[in-house]
Amino acid sequence: MRRFFTEPENIRGDIIIIDDRDDIRHMSRVLRMSVGDEIEVSDSSEWEYRAVIKTMDRDLVEAEIVDKQKFSGEPVTDVTLLQGIPKQGKMDTVIQKTTELGVKTIIPLFTDRVITSEKGNIPKKLERWRRIAAEAVKQCKRGVIPKVEEPVRLQEAAEKFPAFDMVLFPYENERTTTIKEALRNALKEESKKPVKVAVIIGPEGGFSDEEAVLIKERGGRGVSLGKTILRTETAGMAALAMIMYELEL
């Protein structure tokens, strides 16, 4: 069953309003839906619904609620991915796959070794990245669309570190601590399980020595993701999968 999203204020008693024209166009022209068909709807906040379409035109769909449940597909662990912007559209893949894996927020990073022609066209790229996240959520049936924030410099991103329970820094020069050890040690040592976790991934060329020092000085924990060096578009996915395994499953 196809999933759609609406705002909490569009839940009116036992009726759900969908007024996004792109969604309505997709319902009618691609999925060939009509009155009487059943859909899944998330309010992007807390609840998910099954509903039956009652009225449908080009500007508005009204559906009657037949079931209401708390989100079942959202992880408790709130993971933010800070991703050095890669080349040649690889960010699209990063956003799609980490959304499927449960990321809550993605912050694109400009670092010393970011090589991209996208700097002057960020508004259009940001619009596309957000659309990719929304489509990935619908496909994997999560309840919340991850936030894709405006790109920032690493120095600005480091100011956000105190807001997290844990900041993991997968780093090719880390030889002593694996991400598994860091997560399991945190579970033993902390008074509560880490809930807000940040993962910071460098671009193709990695982080400069100065950036690595800055990250660690601001509280980032250097970790290894294994014996091989992963591509930037793979590293975030691997780290997220490991975090979900240790903290969610």
Short mmCIF file of C-alpha atoms in Angstrom, two decimals:
data_model
loop_
_atom_site.label_atom_id
_atom_site.label_comp_id
_atom_site.label_asym_id
_atom_site.label_seq_id
_atom_site.Cartn_x
_atom_site.Cartn_y
_atom_site.Cartn_z
CA MET A 1 0.00 0.00 0.00
CA ARG A 2 1.40 3.40 -1.02
CA ARG A 3 2.29 5.85 1.77
CA PHE A 4 1.66 9.60 1.66
CA PHE A 5 2.44 12.45 4.04
CA THR A 6 0.40 15.35 5.32
CA GLU A 7 0.60 17.89 8.13
CA PRO A 8 -1.02 17.31 11.57
CA GLU A 9 -3.44 20.19 10.96
CA ASN A 10 -4.79 18.28 7.94
CA ILE A 11 -6.15 15.56 10.23
CA ARG A 12 -9.70 16.77 10.88
CA GLY A 13 -11.71 14.36 13.01
CA ASP A 14 -11.99 11.16 10.99
CA ILE A 15 -11.00 12.85 7.72
CA ILE A 16 -7.48 13.30 6.30
CA ILE A 17 -6.77 16.08 3.82
CA ILE A 18 -4.02 15.69 1.23
CA ASP A 19 -3.37 18.90 -0.68
CA ASP A 20 0.09 18.36 -2.16
CA ARG A 21 -0.47 18.56 -5.91
CA ASP A 22 2.51 16.33 -6.71
CA ASP A 23 1.12 13.60 -4.45
CA ILE A 24 -2.36 13.99 -5.94
CA ARG A 25 -0.95 13.83 -9.46
CA HIS A 26 1.00 10.69 -8.54
CA MET A 27 -2.15 9.11 -7.06
CA SER A 28 -4.30 9.77 -10.10
CA ARG A 29 -1.90 9.52 -13.05
CA VAL A 30 0.74 7.03 -11.93
CA LEU A 31 -1.03 4.81 -9.39
CA ARG A 32 -4.44 5.18 -11.05
CA MET A 33 -6.14 5.57 -7.69
CA SER A 34 -9.74 6.61 -7.34
CA VAL A 35 -12.53 6.92 -4.77
CA GLY A 36 -12.73 3.78 -2.63
CA ASP A 37 -9.02 2.95 -2.74
CA GLU A 38 -7.12 2.58 0.54
CA ILE A 39 -3.95 4.51 1.35
CA GLU A 40 -1.47 4.90 4.21
CA VAL A 41 -0.85 8.40 5.54
CA SER A 42 1.70 9.74 8.02
CA ASP A 43 1.19 13.03 9.84
CA SER A 44 5.02 13.47 9.85
CA SER A 45 4.91 13.85 13.62
CA GLU A 46 3.54 10.92 15.61
CA TRP A 47 0.71 8.99 13.96
CA GLU A 48 0.18 6.85 10.88
CA TYR A 49 -3.20 6.03 9.40
CA ARG A 50 -5.00 3.74 7.00
CA ALA A 51 -7.71 5.62 5.17
CA VAL A 52 -10.17 5.21 2.29
CA ILE A 53 -10.38 7.90 -0.41
CA LYS A 54 -13.79 9.60 -0.31
CA THR A 55 -13.31 12.54 -2.68
CA MET A 56 -10.56 13.30 -5.16
CA ASP A 57 -9.89 16.18 -7.52
CA ARG A 58 -6.78 17.91 -8.89
CA ASP A 59 -6.31 20.11 -5.80
CA LEU A 60 -7.58 18.06 -2.86
CA VAL A 61 -8.04 14.50 -1.66
CA GLU A 62 -10.22 13.64 1.34
CA ALA A 63 -9.87 10.20 2.92
CA GLU A 64 -11.77 8.65 5.82
CA ILE A 65 -9.64 7.13 8.60
CA VAL A 66 -10.17 3.41 9.23
CA ASP A 67 -7.15 2.79 11.48
CA LYS A 68 -4.74 4.89 13.55
CA GLN A 69 -1.44 3.73 15.08
CA LYS A 70 1.70 5.19 16.62
CA PHE A 71 4.67 5.10 14.27
CA SER A 72 6.01 1.57 14.01
CA GLY A 73 8.86 2.14 11.53
CA GLU A 74 10.81 4.90 13.28
CA PRO A 75 13.96 4.10 15.28
CA VAL A 76 14.30 5.50 18.78
CA THR A 77 17.93 6.41 18.11
CA ASP A 78 18.12 9.89 16.57
CA VAL A 79 21.06 9.83 14.15
CA THR A 80 22.40 12.92 12.41
CA LEU A 81 24.75 12.35 9.47
CA LEU A 82 27.22 15.15 8.81
CA GLN A 83 28.42 14.30 5.30
CA GLY A 84 31.30 15.91 3.43
CA ILE A 85 29.77 16.73 0.05
CA PRO A 86 31.03 14.19 -2.53
CA LYS A 87 31.43 14.61 -6.27
CA GLN A 88 29.23 13.61 -9.21
CA GLY A 89 25.86 13.18 -7.60
CA LYS A 90 26.98 10.67 -4.97
CA MET A 91 25.11 12.71 -2.36
CA ASP A 92 21.88 11.49 -3.94
CA THR A 93 22.82 7.90 -3.11
CA VAL A 94 23.95 8.82 0.41
CA ILE A 95 20.62 10.52 1.16
CA GLN A 96 18.50 7.75 -0.33
CA LYS A 97 20.23 4.85 1.40
CA THR A 98 20.77 6.46 4.81
CA THR A 99 17.10 7.47 4.80
CA GLU A 100 16.20 3.81 4.29
CA LEU A 101 18.52 2.91 7.19
CA GLY A 102 16.84 5.32 9.61
CA VAL A 103 18.78 8.61 9.64
CA LYS A 104 16.83 11.55 11.14
CA THR A 105 18.89 14.52 9.92
CA ILE A 106 21.48 15.02 7.17
CA ILE A 107 23.82 18.02 7.23
CA PRO A 108 25.96 18.46 4.08
CA LEU A 109 29.46 19.69 4.94
CA PHE A 110 31.92 21.87 3.11
CA THR A 111 35.41 20.79 4.23
CA ASP A 112 38.95 21.54 3.09
CA ARG A 113 38.94 18.66 0.60
CA VAL A 114 35.43 18.96 -0.80
CA ILE A 115 35.72 19.12 -4.59
CA THR A 116 32.36 19.96 -6.10
CA SER A 117 30.88 22.21 -8.72
CA GLU A 118 27.68 22.44 -6.69
CA LYS A 119 28.66 25.32 -4.42
CA GLY A 120 26.98 27.93 -6.64
CA ASN A 121 23.85 25.88 -7.18
CA ILE A 122 23.05 24.75 -3.66
CA PRO A 123 19.35 25.85 -3.55
CA LYS A 124 18.49 23.60 -6.52
CA LYS A 125 20.60 20.74 -5.15
CA LEU A 126 19.01 21.09 -1.70
CA GLU A 127 15.54 20.92 -3.24
CA ARG A 128 16.51 17.72 -5.05
CA TRP A 129 18.12 16.16 -1.95
CA ARG A 130 14.96 16.81 0.07
CA ARG A 131 12.82 15.30 -2.66
CA ILE A 132 15.02 12.19 -2.69
CA ALA A 133 14.64 11.83 1.10
CA ALA A 134 10.85 12.16 0.80
CA GLU A 135 10.64 9.53 -1.93
CA ALA A 136 12.89 7.13 -0.02
CA VAL A 137 10.69 7.44 3.08
CA LYS A 138 7.56 6.63 1.10
CA GLN A 139 9.20 3.55 -0.38
CA CYS A 140 10.48 2.15 2.92
CA LYS A 141 7.36 3.27 4.88
CA ARG A 142 8.97 5.30 7.61
CA GLY A 143 6.86 7.80 9.49
CA VAL A 144 9.05 10.91 9.30
CA ILE A 145 10.90 12.48 6.39
CA PRO A 146 14.51 13.18 7.44
CA LYS A 147 15.56 16.80 7.51
CA VAL A 148 18.19 17.74 4.93
CA GLU A 149 19.65 20.94 6.28
CA GLU A 150 21.49 23.78 4.55
CA PRO A 151 25.18 22.94 3.93
CA VAL A 152 27.61 24.37 6.49
CA ARG A 153 31.35 24.59 7.02
CA LEU A 154 32.91 22.03 9.35
CA GLN A 155 33.78 24.70 11.90
CA GLU A 156 30.10 25.71 12.12
CA ALA A 157 28.97 22.08 12.37
CA ALA A 158 31.38 21.46 15.26
CA GLU A 159 29.49 24.02 17.31
CA LYS A 160 26.49 21.63 17.28
CA PHE A 161 28.41 18.73 18.89
CA PRO A 162 27.37 19.49 22.50
CA ALA A 163 23.73 18.83 21.53
CA PHE A 164 24.50 15.13 20.95
CA ASP A 165 24.93 12.28 23.40
CA MET A 166 27.71 10.93 21.19
CA VAL A 167 29.67 12.15 18.16
CA LEU A 168 31.29 9.35 16.15
CA PHE A 169 34.15 10.19 13.82
CA PRO A 170 35.02 7.33 11.42
CA TYR A 171 38.64 8.09 10.53
CA GLU A 172 41.07 6.17 8.36
CA ASN A 173 43.94 6.86 10.76
CA GLU A 174 42.12 5.41 13.78
CA ARG A 175 43.77 2.10 14.67
CA THR A 176 42.68 1.32 18.23
CA THR A 177 38.92 1.78 18.64
CA THR A 178 36.25 0.23 16.42
CA ILE A 179 32.77 1.69 16.15
CA LYS A 180 31.46 -1.49 17.82
CA GLU A 181 33.75 -0.94 20.82
CA ALA A 182 32.81 2.73 21.08
CA LEU A 183 29.08 1.96 21.03
CA ARG A 184 29.29 -0.94 23.47
CA ASN A 185 31.53 1.02 25.84
CA ALA A 186 29.02 3.88 25.75
CA LEU A 187 26.23 1.47 26.69
CA LYS A 188 28.29 0.30 29.68
CA GLU A 189 29.65 3.63 30.83
CA GLU A 190 26.81 6.10 30.25
CA SER A 191 23.93 6.44 32.71
CA LYS A 192 21.53 5.96 29.82
CA LYS A 193 21.69 4.63 26.28
CA PRO A 194 22.83 7.26 23.76
CA VAL A 195 19.78 8.57 21.92
CA LYS A 196 21.09 11.52 19.91
CA VAL A 197 24.08 10.34 17.90
CA ALA A 198 26.05 12.24 15.26
CA VAL A 199 28.23 10.61 12.61
CA ILE A 200 30.71 12.78 10.73
CA ILE A 201 31.99 11.55 7.34
CA GLY A 202 34.62 13.21 5.19
CA PRO A 203 34.56 13.71 1.40
CA GLU A 204 36.59 11.65 -1.10
CA GLY A 205 39.92 13.01 0.13
CA GLY A 206 39.04 12.60 3.80
CA PHE A 207 39.64 15.21 6.47
CA SER A 208 42.78 17.29 6.72
CA ASP A 209 44.94 16.80 9.84
CA GLU A 210 43.75 20.16 11.14
CA GLU A 211 40.10 19.17 10.71
CA ALA A 212 40.66 15.84 12.47
CA VAL A 213 42.19 17.68 15.42
CA LEU A 214 39.26 20.11 15.50
CA ILE A 215 36.68 17.30 15.51
CA LYS A 216 38.41 15.48 18.36
CA GLU A 217 38.91 18.68 20.37
CA ARG A 218 35.16 19.34 20.10
CA GLY A 219 34.28 15.88 21.41
CA GLY A 220 34.27 13.63 18.36
CA ARG A 221 35.26 10.01 19.12
CA GLY A 222 37.60 8.59 16.48
CA VAL A 223 36.51 5.10 15.38
CA SER A 224 37.38 2.53 12.75
CA LEU A 225 34.74 0.98 10.50
CA GLY A 226 36.90 -2.04 9.71
CA LYS A 227 40.13 -3.10 8.06
CA THR A 228 39.34 -1.63 4.65
CA ILE A 229 39.04 2.02 3.62
CA LEU A 230 35.45 2.75 2.56
CA ARG A 231 34.36 5.25 -0.05
CA THR A 232 32.67 8.36 1.28
CA GLU A 233 29.30 7.27 -0.13
CA THR A 234 29.66 3.89 1.63
CA ALA A 235 31.07 4.98 4.99
CA GLY A 236 27.94 6.77 6.24
CA MET A 237 25.71 3.83 5.32
CA ALA A 238 28.05 1.35 7.03
CA ALA A 239 28.28 3.46 10.18
CA LEU A 240 24.51 3.95 10.33
CA ALA A 241 23.84 0.23 9.90
CA MET A 242 26.28 -0.55 12.73
CA ILE A 243 24.70 2.05 15.01
CA MET A 244 21.22 0.67 14.39
CA TYR A 245 22.42 -2.87 15.02
CA GLU A 246 24.00 -1.98 18.36
CA LEU A 247 21.43 0.48 19.67
CA GLU A 248 18.15 -0.61 18.07
CA LEU A 249 18.09 -4.36 17.41
#
